Amino acid sequence: MTRVSLSFDNGPDPQVTPFVLDTLAERGIRSTFFVVGERAAEPGAMALVERAHVEGHWIGNHTWTHSVPLGRRTEPDSADAEIGRTQKLVAPVAQHPALFRPFGGGGILNQDLLSEDALRLLCAGGFTCVLWNAIPRDWADPDGWADTALAQIASQPWSLVVLHDLPTGAMRHLPAFLDTLAARGYEIRQDFPPDCLPIVGGTVVRPIDGYVTRH
Ligand SMILES: [Zn+2]
């Protein structure tokens, strides 16, 4: 059985997030939204995050500014400013244990993802760190990403797919993509493949050195 977990990053967006939520609700699919703090702090935006929560989606933290990967930052408070600040904002609707997805700068899994301070904060705060294993680059290929995603999904037993509820035009293909997953008999799940979770509930459970810059 091929399994698929879906995640939507970088939102909320006032136009695209409601469309994604409608599309998922019509099909009874639950997913995870990794929100960017400064987007969620815009007027009216938290209502979209609350809607996602009420409709059964999990809400995770995807940094405050989504600007410079944490491993490339040198300011002493950057982990709290990026992770802690966002978690405070989404706390009323956030999943437990708290879910954090680092910003990867193009989706690349490497040592830029986390700093030592960020790693300490995630462990002390009891976070689960949620990486990914399927990134069809919907932002760069708004009309071709679904075929890329389908090929990635077919190549492994359980895919955690990163998509973006952003106004790139890519999400207009979401309904057909989801219908293809259903037609192929894939199992769509809300939980995550264990291989994508190096930290669970604040405990490092898989090798983490490849994701942390140590100065
Ligand atoms: Zn992102």
PDB file of C-alpha atoms and ligand atoms in Angstrom:
ATOM      1  CA  MET A   1       0.000   0.000   0.000  1.00  0.00           C
ATOM      2  CA  THR A   2       1.448   3.314  -1.072  1.00  0.00           C
ATOM      3  CA  ARG A   3       0.947   5.982   1.570  1.00  0.00           C
ATOM      4  CA  VAL A   4       0.820   9.750   1.117  1.00  0.00           C
ATOM      5  CA  SER A   5       0.845  12.517   3.723  1.00  0.00           C
ATOM      6  CA  LEU A   6       0.199  16.067   2.564  1.00  0.00           C
ATOM      7  CA  SER A   7       1.534  19.331   3.955  1.00  0.00           C
ATOM      8  CA  PHE A   8       0.923  22.913   2.923  1.00  0.00           C
ATOM      9  CA  ASP A   9       3.643  25.404   3.804  1.00  0.00           C
ATOM     10  CA  ASN A  10       4.236  29.160   3.862  1.00  0.00           C
ATOM     11  CA  GLY A  11       0.612  30.294   4.251  1.00  0.00           C
ATOM     12  CA  PRO A  12      -1.905  31.347   5.186  1.00  0.00           C
ATOM     13  CA  ASP A  13      -2.934  33.207   2.062  1.00  0.00           C
ATOM     14  CA  PRO A  14      -6.314  34.957   1.871  1.00  0.00           C
ATOM     15  CA  GLN A  15      -7.197  33.532  -1.554  1.00  0.00           C
ATOM     16  CA  VAL A  16      -5.388  30.221  -1.800  1.00  0.00           C
ATOM     17  CA  THR A  17      -5.787  28.790   1.709  1.00  0.00           C
ATOM     18  CA  PRO A  18      -9.632  28.809   1.570  1.00  0.00           C
ATOM     19  CA  PHE A  19      -9.501  27.064  -1.821  1.00  0.00           C
ATOM     20  CA  VAL A  20      -7.124  24.406  -0.495  1.00  0.00           C
ATOM     21  CA  LEU A  21      -9.339  23.889   2.566  1.00  0.00           C
ATOM     22  CA  ASP A  22     -12.450  23.559   0.399  1.00  0.00           C
ATOM     23  CA  THR A  23     -10.688  21.087  -1.891  1.00  0.00           C
ATOM     24  CA  LEU A  24      -9.525  18.932   1.024  1.00  0.00           C
ATOM     25  CA  ALA A  25     -12.906  19.078   2.778  1.00  0.00           C
ATOM     26  CA  GLU A  26     -14.768  17.950  -0.338  1.00  0.00           C
ATOM     27  CA  ARG A  27     -12.633  14.812  -0.320  1.00  0.00           C
ATOM     28  CA  GLY A  28     -12.477  14.221   3.436  1.00  0.00           C
ATOM     29  CA  ILE A  29      -8.680  14.627   3.469  1.00  0.00           C
ATOM     30  CA  ARG A  30      -6.793  15.917   6.509  1.00  0.00           C
ATOM     31  CA  SER A  31      -3.325  17.383   6.241  1.00  0.00           C
ATOM     32  CA  THR A  32      -0.903  19.692   8.041  1.00  0.00           C
ATOM     33  CA  PHE A  33      -0.457  23.415   7.492  1.00  0.00           C
ATOM     34  CA  PHE A  34       2.983  24.755   8.401  1.00  0.00           C
ATOM     35  CA  VAL A  35       2.317  28.453   8.768  1.00  0.00           C
ATOM     36  CA  VAL A  36       4.711  31.388   8.571  1.00  0.00           C
ATOM     37  CA  GLY A  37       4.290  33.581  11.656  1.00  0.00           C
ATOM     38  CA  GLU A  38       4.383  36.953   9.966  1.00  0.00           C
ATOM     39  CA  ARG A  39       1.766  35.834   7.443  1.00  0.00           C
ATOM     40  CA  ALA A  40      -0.492  34.462  10.166  1.00  0.00           C
ATOM     41  CA  ALA A  41      -0.128  37.787  12.004  1.00  0.00           C
ATOM     42  CA  GLU A  42      -1.634  39.754   9.121  1.00  0.00           C
ATOM     43  CA  PRO A  43      -5.184  41.061   9.646  1.00  0.00           C
ATOM     44  CA  GLY A  44      -7.721  38.267   9.281  1.00  0.00           C
ATOM     45  CA  ALA A  45      -5.130  35.582   8.642  1.00  0.00           C
ATOM     46  CA  MET A  46      -5.467  33.752  11.941  1.00  0.00           C
ATOM     47  CA  ALA A  47      -9.104  33.093  11.058  1.00  0.00           C
ATOM     48  CA  LEU A  48      -7.852  30.920   8.187  1.00  0.00           C
ATOM     49  CA  VAL A  49      -5.505  29.038  10.501  1.00  0.00           C
ATOM     50  CA  GLU A  50      -8.375  28.541  12.955  1.00  0.00           C
ATOM     51  CA  ARG A  51     -10.593  27.283  10.164  1.00  0.00           C
ATOM     52  CA  ALA A  52      -7.961  24.726   9.175  1.00  0.00           C
ATOM     53  CA  HIS A  53      -7.716  23.582  12.792  1.00  0.00           C
ATOM     54  CA  VAL A  54     -11.494  23.298  13.193  1.00  0.00           C
ATOM     55  CA  GLU A  55     -11.679  21.248   9.996  1.00  0.00           C
ATOM     56  CA  GLY A  56      -9.272  18.714  11.471  1.00  0.00           C
ATOM     57  CA  HIS A  57      -5.963  19.764   9.949  1.00  0.00           C
ATOM     58  CA  TRP A  58      -2.854  19.947  12.088  1.00  0.00           C
ATOM     59  CA  ILE A  59      -1.195  23.336  12.517  1.00  0.00           C
ATOM     60  CA  GLY A  60       2.590  23.518  12.594  1.00  0.00           C
ATOM     61  CA  ASN A  61       5.233  26.224  12.838  1.00  0.00           C
ATOM     62  CA  HIS A  62       7.337  27.209   9.805  1.00  0.00           C
ATOM     63  CA  THR A  63       9.354  30.112  11.294  1.00  0.00           C
ATOM     64  CA  TRP A  64       8.327  33.737  11.709  1.00  0.00           C
ATOM     65  CA  THR A  65       9.958  35.322   8.636  1.00  0.00           C
ATOM     66  CA  HIS A  66      10.866  32.385   6.361  1.00  0.00           C
ATOM     67  CA  SER A  67      13.852  34.444   5.239  1.00  0.00           C
ATOM     68  CA  VAL A  68      17.258  32.991   6.166  1.00  0.00           C
ATOM     69  CA  PRO A  69      17.614  29.299   7.121  1.00  0.00           C
ATOM     70  CA  LEU A  70      18.311  29.004  10.854  1.00  0.00           C
ATOM     71  CA  GLY A  71      21.649  27.293  10.290  1.00  0.00           C
ATOM     72  CA  ARG A  72      22.904  30.342   8.412  1.00  0.00           C
ATOM     73  CA  ARG A  73      21.929  32.821  11.099  1.00  0.00           C
ATOM     74  CA  THR A  74      24.367  34.137  13.633  1.00  0.00           C
ATOM     75  CA  GLU A  75      22.186  36.432  15.781  1.00  0.00           C
ATOM     76  CA  PRO A  76      21.931  35.020  19.309  1.00  0.00           C
ATOM     77  CA  ASP A  77      18.111  35.237  19.612  1.00  0.00           C
ATOM     78  CA  SER A  78      17.170  34.049  16.151  1.00  0.00           C
ATOM     79  CA  ALA A  79      15.790  30.672  17.245  1.00  0.00           C
ATOM     80  CA  ASP A  80      13.368  32.270  19.679  1.00  0.00           C
ATOM     81  CA  ALA A  81      12.484  35.076  17.254  1.00  0.00           C
ATOM     82  CA  GLU A  82      11.722  32.585  14.480  1.00  0.00           C
ATOM     83  CA  ILE A  83      10.353  29.534  16.311  1.00  0.00           C
ATOM     84  CA  GLY A  84       9.266  30.748  19.747  1.00  0.00           C
ATOM     85  CA  ARG A  85       7.447  33.817  18.470  1.00  0.00           C
ATOM     86  CA  THR A  86       5.514  31.823  15.872  1.00  0.00           C
ATOM     87  CA  GLN A  87       4.580  29.157  18.401  1.00  0.00           C
ATOM     88  CA  LYS A  88       3.143  31.788  20.747  1.00  0.00           C
ATOM     89  CA  LEU A  89       0.950  33.108  17.939  1.00  0.00           C
ATOM     90  CA  VAL A  90      -0.425  29.739  16.834  1.00  0.00           C
ATOM     91  CA  ALA A  91      -0.552  28.182  20.322  1.00  0.00           C
ATOM     92  CA  PRO A  92      -4.372  28.178  20.608  1.00  0.00           C
ATOM     93  CA  VAL A  93      -4.700  25.986  17.523  1.00  0.00           C
ATOM     94  CA  ALA A  94      -1.294  24.290  17.380  1.00  0.00           C
ATOM     95  CA  GLN A  95      -0.849  20.536  17.342  1.00  0.00           C
ATOM     96  CA  HIS A  96       0.574  18.783  20.438  1.00  0.00           C
ATOM     97  CA  PRO A  97       3.396  17.958  20.529  1.00  0.00           C
ATOM     98  CA  ALA A  98       4.242  21.154  18.685  1.00  0.00           C
ATOM     99  CA  LEU A  99       5.251  20.607  15.062  1.00  0.00           C
ATOM    100  CA  PHE A 100       8.121  22.556  13.522  1.00  0.00           C
ATOM    101  CA  ARG A 101       9.244  22.442   9.936  1.00  0.00           C
ATOM    102  CA  PRO A 102      12.489  24.257   9.176  1.00  0.00           C
ATOM    103  CA  PHE A 103      12.770  26.526   6.153  1.00  0.00           C
ATOM    104  CA  GLY A 104      15.087  24.829   3.715  1.00  0.00           C
ATOM    105  CA  GLY A 105      15.900  27.421   1.065  1.00  0.00           C
ATOM    106  CA  GLY A 106      14.615  25.580  -2.026  1.00  0.00           C
ATOM    107  CA  GLY A 107      13.650  22.443  -0.159  1.00  0.00           C
ATOM    108  CA  ILE A 108      17.154  21.090   0.273  1.00  0.00           C
ATOM    109  CA  LEU A 109      17.779  18.905   3.335  1.00  0.00           C
ATOM    110  CA  ASN A 110      21.158  19.962   4.686  1.00  0.00           C
ATOM    111  CA  GLN A 111      22.974  21.553   7.627  1.00  0.00           C
ATOM    112  CA  ASP A 112      21.423  24.959   6.916  1.00  0.00           C
ATOM    113  CA  LEU A 113      18.103  23.765   8.346  1.00  0.00           C
ATOM    114  CA  LEU A 114      18.895  24.248  12.030  1.00  0.00           C
ATOM    115  CA  SER A 115      21.315  26.079  14.301  1.00  0.00           C
ATOM    116  CA  GLU A 116      22.496  24.665  17.614  1.00  0.00           C
ATOM    117  CA  ASP A 117      20.250  27.205  19.355  1.00  0.00           C
ATOM    118  CA  ALA A 118      17.283  26.071  17.285  1.00  0.00           C
ATOM    119  CA  LEU A 119      18.018  22.440  18.136  1.00  0.00           C
ATOM    120  CA  ARG A 120      18.142  23.301  21.842  1.00  0.00           C
ATOM    121  CA  LEU A 121      14.876  25.232  21.609  1.00  0.00           C
ATOM    122  CA  LEU A 122      13.120  22.397  19.795  1.00  0.00           C
ATOM    123  CA  CYS A 123      14.272  19.853  22.393  1.00  0.00           C
ATOM    124  CA  ALA A 124      13.461  22.084  25.386  1.00  0.00           C
ATOM    125  CA  GLY A 125      10.069  22.983  23.917  1.00  0.00           C
ATOM    126  CA  GLY A 126       9.071  19.398  23.239  1.00  0.00           C
ATOM    127  CA  PHE A 127       8.784  19.931  19.488  1.00  0.00           C
ATOM    128  CA  THR A 128       8.517  17.341  16.765  1.00  0.00           C
ATOM    129  CA  CYS A 129      10.670  18.336  13.783  1.00  0.00           C
ATOM    130  CA  VAL A 130       8.920  17.458  10.527  1.00  0.00           C
ATOM    131  CA  LEU A 131      11.103  17.218   7.415  1.00  0.00           C
ATOM    132  CA  TRP A 132       9.914  15.818   4.068  1.00  0.00           C
ATOM    133  CA  ASN A 133      10.761  13.293   1.363  1.00  0.00           C
ATOM    134  CA  ALA A 134       8.782  14.587  -1.621  1.00  0.00           C
ATOM    135  CA  ILE A 135       9.121  18.167  -2.790  1.00  0.00           C
ATOM    136  CA  PRO A 136       7.719  18.618  -6.303  1.00  0.00           C
ATOM    137  CA  ARG A 137       8.673  22.330  -6.353  1.00  0.00           C
ATOM    138  CA  ASP A 138       5.155  23.587  -7.010  1.00  0.00           C
ATOM    139  CA  TRP A 139       6.340  27.191  -6.620  1.00  0.00           C
ATOM    140  CA  ALA A 140       8.784  26.828  -9.513  1.00  0.00           C
ATOM    141  CA  ASP A 141       6.648  24.583 -11.715  1.00  0.00           C
ATOM    142  CA  PRO A 142       3.008  25.541 -11.115  1.00  0.00           C
ATOM    143  CA  ASP A 143       1.681  23.456 -14.018  1.00  0.00           C
ATOM    144  CA  GLY A 144       4.011  20.453 -13.845  1.00  0.00           C
ATOM    145  CA  TRP A 145       4.392  19.781 -10.124  1.00  0.00           C
ATOM    146  CA  ALA A 146       1.595  17.224  -9.923  1.00  0.00           C
ATOM    147  CA  ASP A 147       3.315  14.864 -12.376  1.00  0.00           C
ATOM    148  CA  THR A 148       6.565  15.288 -10.450  1.00  0.00           C
ATOM    149  CA  ALA A 149       4.773  14.546  -7.187  1.00  0.00           C
ATOM    150  CA  LEU A 150       3.096  11.452  -8.618  1.00  0.00           C
ATOM    151  CA  ALA A 151       6.468  10.104  -9.756  1.00  0.00           C
ATOM    152  CA  GLN A 152       7.991  10.782  -6.328  1.00  0.00           C
ATOM    153  CA  ILE A 153       5.043   9.110  -4.595  1.00  0.00           C
ATOM    154  CA  ALA A 154       5.285   6.033  -6.821  1.00  0.00           C
ATOM    155  CA  SER A 155       8.990   5.658  -6.002  1.00  0.00           C
ATOM    156  CA  GLN A 156       8.706   5.060  -2.244  1.00  0.00           C
ATOM    157  CA  PRO A 157       6.345   3.432   0.262  1.00  0.00           C
ATOM    158  CA  TRP A 158       5.305   6.565   2.199  1.00  0.00           C
ATOM    159  CA  SER A 159       5.683  10.102   0.866  1.00  0.00           C
ATOM    160  CA  LEU A 160       5.429  13.280   2.882  1.00  0.00           C
ATOM    161  CA  VAL A 161       4.703  15.833   0.182  1.00  0.00           C
ATOM    162  CA  VAL A 162       5.470  19.543   0.570  1.00  0.00           C
ATOM    163  CA  LEU A 163       3.062  21.867  -1.259  1.00  0.00           C
ATOM    164  CA  HIS A 164       2.428  25.572  -0.758  1.00  0.00           C
ATOM    165  CA  ASP A 165      -0.838  27.447  -0.202  1.00  0.00           C
ATOM    166  CA  LEU A 166       0.567  30.444  -2.018  1.00  0.00           C
ATOM    167  CA  PRO A 167      -0.725  32.409  -5.037  1.00  0.00           C
ATOM    168  CA  THR A 168       1.566  30.820  -7.617  1.00  0.00           C
ATOM    169  CA  GLY A 169      -1.283  29.230  -9.560  1.00  0.00           C
ATOM    170  CA  ALA A 170      -0.054  25.752  -8.619  1.00  0.00           C
ATOM    171  CA  MET A 171      -2.982  24.903  -6.371  1.00  0.00           C
ATOM    172  CA  ARG A 172      -5.456  25.022  -9.258  1.00  0.00           C
ATOM    173  CA  HIS A 173      -4.132  21.527 -10.012  1.00  0.00           C
ATOM    174  CA  LEU A 174      -4.727  20.283  -6.469  1.00  0.00           C
ATOM    175  CA  PRO A 175      -8.229  18.833  -7.129  1.00  0.00           C
ATOM    176  CA  ALA A 176      -7.044  16.731 -10.088  1.00  0.00           C
ATOM    177  CA  PHE A 177      -3.926  15.678  -8.179  1.00  0.00           C
ATOM    178  CA  LEU A 178      -5.977  14.458  -5.212  1.00  0.00           C
ATOM    179  CA  ASP A 179      -8.400  12.666  -7.502  1.00  0.00           C
ATOM    180  CA  THR A 180      -5.480  10.869  -9.143  1.00  0.00           C
ATOM    181  CA  LEU A 181      -4.198   9.740  -5.735  1.00  0.00           C
ATOM    182  CA  ALA A 182      -7.655   8.350  -4.987  1.00  0.00           C
ATOM    183  CA  ALA A 183      -7.949   6.675  -8.390  1.00  0.00           C
ATOM    184  CA  ARG A 184      -4.627   4.926  -7.836  1.00  0.00           C
ATOM    185  CA  GLY A 185      -5.823   3.583  -4.503  1.00  0.00           C
ATOM    186  CA  TYR A 186      -3.175   5.349  -2.444  1.00  0.00           C
ATOM    187  CA  GLU A 187      -3.743   5.705   1.267  1.00  0.00           C
ATOM    188  CA  ILE A 188      -3.790   9.370   2.302  1.00  0.00           C
ATOM    189  CA  ARG A 189      -2.783   9.760   5.931  1.00  0.00           C
ATOM    190  CA  GLN A 190      -2.409  12.677   8.288  1.00  0.00           C
ATOM    191  CA  ASP A 191       0.523  11.331  10.302  1.00  0.00           C
ATOM    192  CA  PHE A 192       4.095  11.366   9.032  1.00  0.00           C
ATOM    193  CA  PRO A 193       6.611   8.763   7.860  1.00  0.00           C
ATOM    194  CA  PRO A 194       8.982   8.175  10.818  1.00  0.00           C
ATOM    195  CA  ASP A 195      12.021   8.718   8.591  1.00  0.00           C
ATOM    196  CA  CYS A 196      10.993  12.376   8.236  1.00  0.00           C
ATOM    197  CA  LEU A 197      10.976  13.010  12.007  1.00  0.00           C
ATOM    198  CA  PRO A 198      14.490  13.432  13.456  1.00  0.00           C
ATOM    199  CA  ILE A 199      13.062  14.947  16.669  1.00  0.00           C
ATOM    200  CA  VAL A 200       9.847  13.651  18.261  1.00  0.00           C
ATOM    201  CA  GLY A 201       8.347  15.412  21.271  1.00  0.00           C
ATOM    202  CA  GLY A 202      11.670  17.079  22.088  1.00  0.00           C
ATOM    203  CA  THR A 203      13.794  13.921  21.817  1.00  0.00           C
ATOM    204  CA  VAL A 204      16.315  13.391  19.032  1.00  0.00           C
ATOM    205  CA  VAL A 205      15.372   9.985  17.670  1.00  0.00           C
ATOM    206  CA  ARG A 206      17.329   9.873  14.412  1.00  0.00           C
ATOM    207  CA  PRO A 207      20.718  11.191  13.301  1.00  0.00           C
ATOM    208  CA  ILE A 208      20.476  14.990  13.393  1.00  0.00           C
ATOM    209  CA  ASP A 209      24.011  16.144  12.522  1.00  0.00           C
ATOM    210  CA  GLY A 210      23.207  16.413   8.828  1.00  0.00           C
ATOM    211  CA  TYR A 211      20.605  19.080   9.596  1.00  0.00           C
ATOM    212  CA  VAL A 212      22.482  21.286  12.074  1.00  0.00           C
ATOM    213  CA  THR A 213      25.186  23.908  11.547  1.00  0.00           C
ATOM    214  CA  ARG A 214      27.605  23.814  14.457  1.00  0.00           C
ATOM    215  CA  HIS A 215      29.834  26.842  14.880  1.00  0.00           C
TER     216      HIS A 215
HETATM  217 ZN    ZN B   1       8.700  27.070   3.342  1.00  0.00          ZN
END
